[in-house]
CSV table of C-alpha atoms in Angstrom, one decimal:
chain,number,residue,atom,x,y,z
A,904,UNK,CA,0.0,0.0,0.0
A,905,UNK,CA,1.3,3.4,-0.9
A,906,UNK,CA,2.4,5.6,2.0
A,907,UNK,CA,2.9,9.3,1.6
A,908,UNK,CA,5.8,10.2,3.8
A,909,UNK,CA,6.5,13.9,4.1
A,910,UNK,CA,9.9,15.1,5.4
A,911,UNK,CA,10.3,18.8,6.0
A,912,UNK,CA,13.5,20.4,7.0
A,913,UNK,CA,13.4,23.8,8.6
A,914,UNK,CA,15.8,26.3,7.1
A,915,UNK,CA,16.0,29.4,9.1
A,916,UNK,CA,17.7,32.7,8.2
A,917,UNK,CA,18.9,34.2,11.4
A,918,UNK,CA,19.9,37.8,11.6
A,919,UNK,CA,22.5,38.4,14.2
A,920,UNK,CA,23.1,41.6,16.1
A,921,UNK,CA,26.5,42.2,17.6
A,922,UNK,CA,26.4,41.2,21.2
A,923,UNK,CA,28.7,39.4,23.7
A,924,UNK,CA,27.5,36.0,22.6
A,925,UNK,CA,27.8,36.8,18.8
A,926,UNK,CA,30.7,34.3,18.4
A,927,UNK,CA,28.7,31.3,19.8
A,928,UNK,CA,25.6,32.4,17.9
A,929,UNK,CA,27.6,32.7,14.6
A,930,UNK,CA,28.9,29.2,15.2
A,931,UNK,CA,25.4,27.8,15.9
A,932,UNK,CA,24.0,29.5,12.8
A,933,UNK,CA,26.9,28.2,10.7
A,934,UNK,CA,26.4,24.6,11.9
A,935,UNK,CA,22.7,24.8,11.1
A,936,UNK,CA,23.3,26.3,7.7
A,937,UNK,CA,25.9,23.7,6.8
A,938,UNK,CA,23.6,21.0,8.0
A,939,UNK,CA,20.8,22.3,5.8
A,940,UNK,CA,23.1,22.4,2.8
A,941,UNK,CA,24.3,18.8,3.4
A,942,UNK,CA,20.7,17.6,3.9
A,943,UNK,CA,19.7,19.0,0.5
A,944,UNK,CA,22.5,17.0,-1.0
A,945,UNK,CA,21.0,13.9,0.7
A,946,UNK,CA,24.2,13.7,2.9
A,947,UNK,CA,22.1,12.9,5.9
A,948,UNK,CA,24.9,11.6,8.1
A,949,UNK,CA,27.0,14.6,7.5
A,950,UNK,CA,24.0,16.9,8.1
A,951,UNK,CA,23.4,15.0,11.4
A,952,UNK,CA,26.9,15.8,12.6
A,953,UNK,CA,26.5,19.5,11.9
A,954,UNK,CA,23.1,19.6,13.6
A,955,UNK,CA,24.6,17.9,16.7
A,956,UNK,CA,27.3,20.6,16.8
A,957,UNK,CA,24.7,23.2,16.8
A,958,UNK,CA,22.7,21.5,19.5
A,959,UNK,CA,25.9,21.3,21.7
A,960,UNK,CA,26.0,25.1,21.5
A,961,UNK,CA,22.2,25.6,22.1
A,962,UNK,CA,20.9,22.5,23.8
A,963,UNK,CA,17.3,24.0,24.0
A,964,UNK,CA,17.2,24.9,20.3
A,965,UNK,CA,13.9,23.6,18.7
A,966,UNK,CA,15.5,24.2,15.3
A,967,UNK,CA,18.5,21.9,16.0
A,968,UNK,CA,16.3,19.2,17.6
A,969,UNK,CA,13.9,19.3,14.6
A,970,UNK,CA,16.5,19.2,11.9
A,971,UNK,CA,18.6,16.5,13.8
A,972,UNK,CA,15.5,14.4,14.2
A,973,UNK,CA,14.7,14.7,10.5
A,974,UNK,CA,18.2,13.8,9.4
A,975,UNK,CA,18.1,10.7,11.7
A,976,UNK,CA,14.7,9.7,10.2
A,977,UNK,CA,16.2,9.8,6.7
A,978,UNK,CA,18.8,7.3,8.0
A,979,UNK,CA,16.1,5.0,9.3
A,980,UNK,CA,17.1,5.7,12.9
A,981,UNK,CA,13.5,6.1,13.9
A,982,UNK,CA,13.8,5.6,17.6
A,983,UNK,CA,16.4,8.2,18.0
A,984,UNK,CA,14.5,10.5,15.6
A,985,UNK,CA,11.4,10.2,17.8
A,986,UNK,CA,13.5,11.1,20.8
A,987,UNK,CA,14.5,14.5,19.4
A,988,UNK,CA,11.0,15.2,18.0
A,989,UNK,CA,9.6,14.6,21.4
A,990,UNK,CA,12.1,17.0,23.0
A,991,UNK,CA,10.7,20.0,21.0
A,992,UNK,CA,9.1,22.7,23.2
A,993,UNK,CA,5.6,23.0,21.8
A,994,UNK,CA,5.0,26.3,23.5
A,995,UNK,CA,7.9,28.1,21.8
A,996,UNK,CA,7.6,26.7,18.2
A,997,UNK,CA,5.6,28.2,15.4
A,998,UNK,CA,2.4,26.3,14.6
A,999,UNK,CA,3.5,25.5,11.1
A,1000,UNK,CA,6.9,24.2,12.2
A,1001,UNK,CA,5.2,22.3,15.1
A,1002,UNK,CA,2.9,20.7,12.6
A,1003,UNK,CA,5.9,19.5,10.6
A,1004,UNK,CA,7.5,18.2,13.7
A,1005,UNK,CA,4.5,16.2,14.7
A,1006,UNK,CA,4.1,15.0,11.1
A,1007,UNK,CA,7.6,13.6,11.1
A,1008,UNK,CA,7.1,12.2,14.6
A,1009,UNK,CA,4.0,10.4,13.2
A,1010,UNK,CA,6.1,9.1,10.3
A,1011,UNK,CA,8.7,7.7,12.7
A,1012,UNK,CA,6.1,5.9,14.7
A,1013,UNK,CA,4.6,4.6,11.5
A,1014,UNK,CA,7.8,3.1,10.4
A,1015,UNK,CA,8.1,1.3,13.7
A,1016,UNK,CA,4.6,0.0,13.3
A,1017,UNK,CA,3.5,1.9,16.4
A,1018,UNK,CA,0.2,2.9,14.8
A,1019,UNK,CA,-1.6,4.2,17.8
A,1020,UNK,CA,1.2,6.6,18.6
A,1021,UNK,CA,1.5,7.6,15.0
A,1022,UNK,CA,-2.2,8.5,14.9
A,1023,UNK,CA,-1.9,10.7,17.9
A,1024,UNK,CA,1.1,12.5,16.4
A,1025,UNK,CA,-0.7,13.1,13.1
A,1026,UNK,CA,-3.8,14.4,15.0
A,1027,UNK,CA,-1.5,16.9,16.8
A,1028,UNK,CA,0.0,17.9,13.5
A,1029,UNK,CA,-3.5,18.6,12.1
A,1030,UNK,CA,-4.4,20.7,15.1
A,1031,UNK,CA,-1.5,23.0,14.2
A,1032,UNK,CA,-2.1,22.8,10.4
A,1033,UNK,CA,-5.6,21.5,9.6
A,1034,UNK,CA,-5.1,21.9,5.8
A,1035,UNK,CA,-2.1,19.6,5.5
A,1036,UNK,CA,-3.2,16.9,3.0
A,1037,UNK,CA,-0.1,14.8,3.5
A,1038,UNK,CA,-0.8,14.5,7.2
A,1039,UNK,CA,-4.4,13.7,6.5
A,1040,UNK,CA,-3.4,10.9,4.1
A,1041,UNK,CA,-0.9,9.5,6.5
A,1042,UNK,CA,-3.4,9.6,9.4
A,1043,UNK,CA,-6.0,7.5,7.4
A,1044,UNK,CA,-3.3,5.1,6.4
A,1045,UNK,CA,-2.2,4.7,10.0
A,1046,UNK,CA,-5.8,4.0,11.0
A,1047,UNK,CA,-6.1,1.3,8.4
A,1048,UNK,CA,-2.8,-0.3,9.4
A,1049,UNK,CA,-3.9,-0.2,13.1
A,1050,UNK,CA,-7.1,-2.0,12.2
A,1051,UNK,CA,-5.2,-4.6,10.2
A,1052,UNK,CA,-2.8,-5.0,13.1
A,1053,UNK,CA,-5.6,-5.5,15.6
A,1054,UNK,CA,-7.3,-8.0,13.3
A,1055,UNK,CA,-4.0,-9.9,12.9
A,1056,UNK,CA,-3.5,-9.9,16.7
A,1057,UNK,CA,-7.0,-11.2,17.2
A,1058,UNK,CA,-6.4,-14.0,14.7
A,1059,UNK,CA,-3.1,-14.8,16.3
A,1060,UNK,CA,-4.8,-14.8,19.7
A,1061,UNK,CA,-7.6,-17.0,18.4
A,1062,UNK,CA,-5.0,-19.3,16.9
A,1063,UNK,CA,-3.0,-19.4,20.2
A,1064,UNK,CA,-6.3,-20.2,22.1
A,1065,UNK,CA,-7.1,-22.9,19.7
A,1066,UNK,CA,-3.6,-24.3,19.8
A,1067,UNK,CA,-3.8,-24.3,23.6
A,1068,UNK,CA,-7.1,-26.1,23.5
A,1069,UNK,CA,-5.7,-28.7,21.1
A,1070,UNK,CA,-2.6,-29.1,23.3
A,1071,UNK,CA,-4.8,-29.4,26.4
A,1072,UNK,CA,-6.9,-32.0,24.7
A,1073,UNK,CA,-3.8,-33.9,23.6
A,1074,UNK,CA,-2.4,-33.8,27.1
A,1075,UNK,CA,-5.7,-35.0,28.5
A,1076,UNK,CA,-5.9,-37.8,25.9
A,1077,UNK,CA,-2.3,-38.8,26.8
A,1078,UNK,CA,-3.1,-38.8,30.5
A,1079,UNK,CA,-6.2,-41.0,29.8
A,1080,UNK,CA,-4.1,-43.3,27.6
A,1081,UNK,CA,-1.4,-43.5,30.2
A,1082,UNK,CA,-3.9,-44.3,32.9
A,1083,UNK,CA,-5.4,-47.1,30.7
A,1084,UNK,CA,-2.0,-48.4,30.0
A,1085,UNK,CA,-1.1,-48.4,33.7
A,1086,UNK,CA,-4.4,-50.1,34.6
A,1087,UNK,CA,-3.7,-52.7,32.0
A,1088,UNK,CA,-0.2,-53.2,33.3
A,1089,UNK,CA,-1.6,-53.6,36.8
A,1090,UNK,CA,-4.2,-56.1,35.6
A,1091,UNK,CA,-1.6,-58.0,33.7
A,1092,UNK,CA,0.6,-58.1,36.7
A,1093,UNK,CA,-2.2,-59.4,38.9
A,1094,UNK,CA,-3.0,-62.0,36.3
A,1095,UNK,CA,0.7,-63.0,36.1
A,1096,UNK,CA,1.0,-63.1,39.9
A,1097,UNK,CA,-2.1,-65.4,40.0
A,1098,UNK,CA,-0.7,-67.6,37.3
A,1099,UNK,CA,2.6,-67.8,39.2
A,1100,UNK,CA,0.8,-68.6,42.4
A,1101,UNK,CA,-1.3,-71.3,40.7
A,1102,UNK,CA,1.8,-72.7,39.2
A,1103,UNK,CA,3.6,-72.8,42.5
A,1104,UNK,CA,0.6,-74.5,44.1
A,1105,UNK,CA,0.5,-77.1,41.2
A,1106,UNK,CA,4.2,-77.6,41.5
A,1107,UNK,CA,3.9,-78.2,45.2
A,1108,UNK,CA,1.0,-80.7,44.7
A,1109,UNK,CA,3.1,-82.4,42.0
A,1110,UNK,CA,6.1,-82.5,44.3
A,1111,UNK,CA,4.0,-83.9,47.2
A,1112,UNK,CA,2.6,-86.6,45.0
A,1113,UNK,CA,6.1,-87.4,43.7
A,1114,UNK,CA,7.2,-87.7,47.3
A,1115,UNK,CA,4.3,-90.0,48.2
A,1116,UNK,CA,5.0,-92.1,45.2
A,1117,UNK,CA,8.6,-92.3,46.1
A,1118,UNK,CA,7.8,-93.4,49.7
A,1119,UNK,CA,5.5,-96.1,48.4
A,1120,UNK,CA,8.1,-97.1,46.0
A,1121,UNK,CA,10.8,-97.2,48.7
A,1122,UNK,CA,8.8,-99.5,51.0
A,1123,UNK,CA,10.4,-103.0,51.2
A,1124,UNK,CA,8.7,-105.6,48.9
A,1125,UNK,CA,7.9,-109.2,50.1
A,1126,UNK,CA,7.7,-112.2,47.9
A,1127,UNK,CA,4.6,-114.3,47.5
A,1128,UNK,CA,6.0,-117.1,49.5
A,1129,UNK,CA,6.8,-114.8,52.4
A,1130,UNK,CA,3.3,-113.3,52.3
A,1131,UNK,CA,1.8,-116.8,52.4
A,1132,UNK,CA,3.9,-117.7,55.4
A,1133,UNK,CA,3.0,-114.6,57.2
A,1134,UNK,CA,-0.7,-115.2,56.5
A,1135,UNK,CA,-0.4,-118.8,57.7
A,1136,UNK,CA,1.3,-117.7,60.9
A,1137,UNK,CA,-1.4,-115.2,61.5
A,1138,UNK,CA,-4.1,-117.9,61.0
A,1139,UNK,CA,-2.3,-120.3,63.3
A,1140,UNK,CA,-2.0,-117.6,65.9
A,1141,UNK,CA,-5.7,-117.0,65.6
A,1142,UNK,CA,-6.6,-120.7,66.0
A,1143,UNK,CA,-4.4,-120.9,69.2
A,1144,UNK,CA,-6.2,-117.9,70.6
A,1145,UNK,CA,-9.6,-119.4,69.9
A,1146,UNK,CA,-8.6,-122.7,71.5
A,1147,UNK,CA,-7.5,-120.9,74.7
A,1148,UNK,CA,-10.8,-119.1,74.9
A,1149,UNK,CA,-12.8,-122.4,74.7
A,1150,UNK,CA,-10.8,-123.9,77.5
A,1151,UNK,CA,-11.4,-120.9,79.7
A,1152,UNK,CA,-15.1,-121.0,79.1
A,1153,UNK,CA,-15.3,-124.7,80.0
A,1154,UNK,CA,-13.6,-124.1,83.3
A,1155,UNK,CA,-15.9,-121.4,84.2
A,1156,UNK,CA,-18.9,-123.6,83.6
A,1157,UNK,CA,-18.2,-126.3,86.3
A,1158,UNK,CA,-20.2,-126.0,89.7
A,1159,UNK,CA,-18.5,-126.7,93.0
A,1160,UNK,CA,-20.0,-129.2,95.6
A,1161,UNK,CA,-19.4,-129.7,99.4
A,1162,UNK,CA,-18.9,-133.3,100.5
């Protein structure tokens, strides 16, 4: 978009009367004059040097501050240019010159994309010179740029909010997934522990059975003949016992008589 940037340099013709400070005044006027000449030749750095020399002699000079600020602006040193424009004493500067100072201050803010500040500076310029078309154009341009800047900031803010919501959702989803994974791990561990316990119990039962089987296996074996002899001995013993019991019963059955 086209921007109309107006840079105005004040060139003052100063008539000097002979007085005690004429030497210093002559030097100041010479520095300003040299600076203006260099500025017209687009030698803005050289002009800056001359204006600074003049400002050293008269630190309160609105002329030196204005011209120095303008030369700095042409060197794209906008922050420093604004510093000198803002130092101008509004109460002791002609309206037309003051309007030019605020115009250039607005341009400096505009270059820095400080649109609200540039709008205020242009408005002050128009208070001092309401017919300045260049300032009116720049003012409207600054307003459009401010609107675009605000829209862009709103879009960026909306995007940041959406990004944050998406990130929050991702974090929540991850937390949920982590919890599910942890729950599954816990369940798997419980299942594994149960399986291990069941296996230990089964192993113990198997070991116990093996021990019993081994004990049975380790018992001494008897032959068939030995078993028959043992059985016969038991039967004989049983017969002897029955015989004794019959004798005892017969004895108990006899009655005693007195003769």
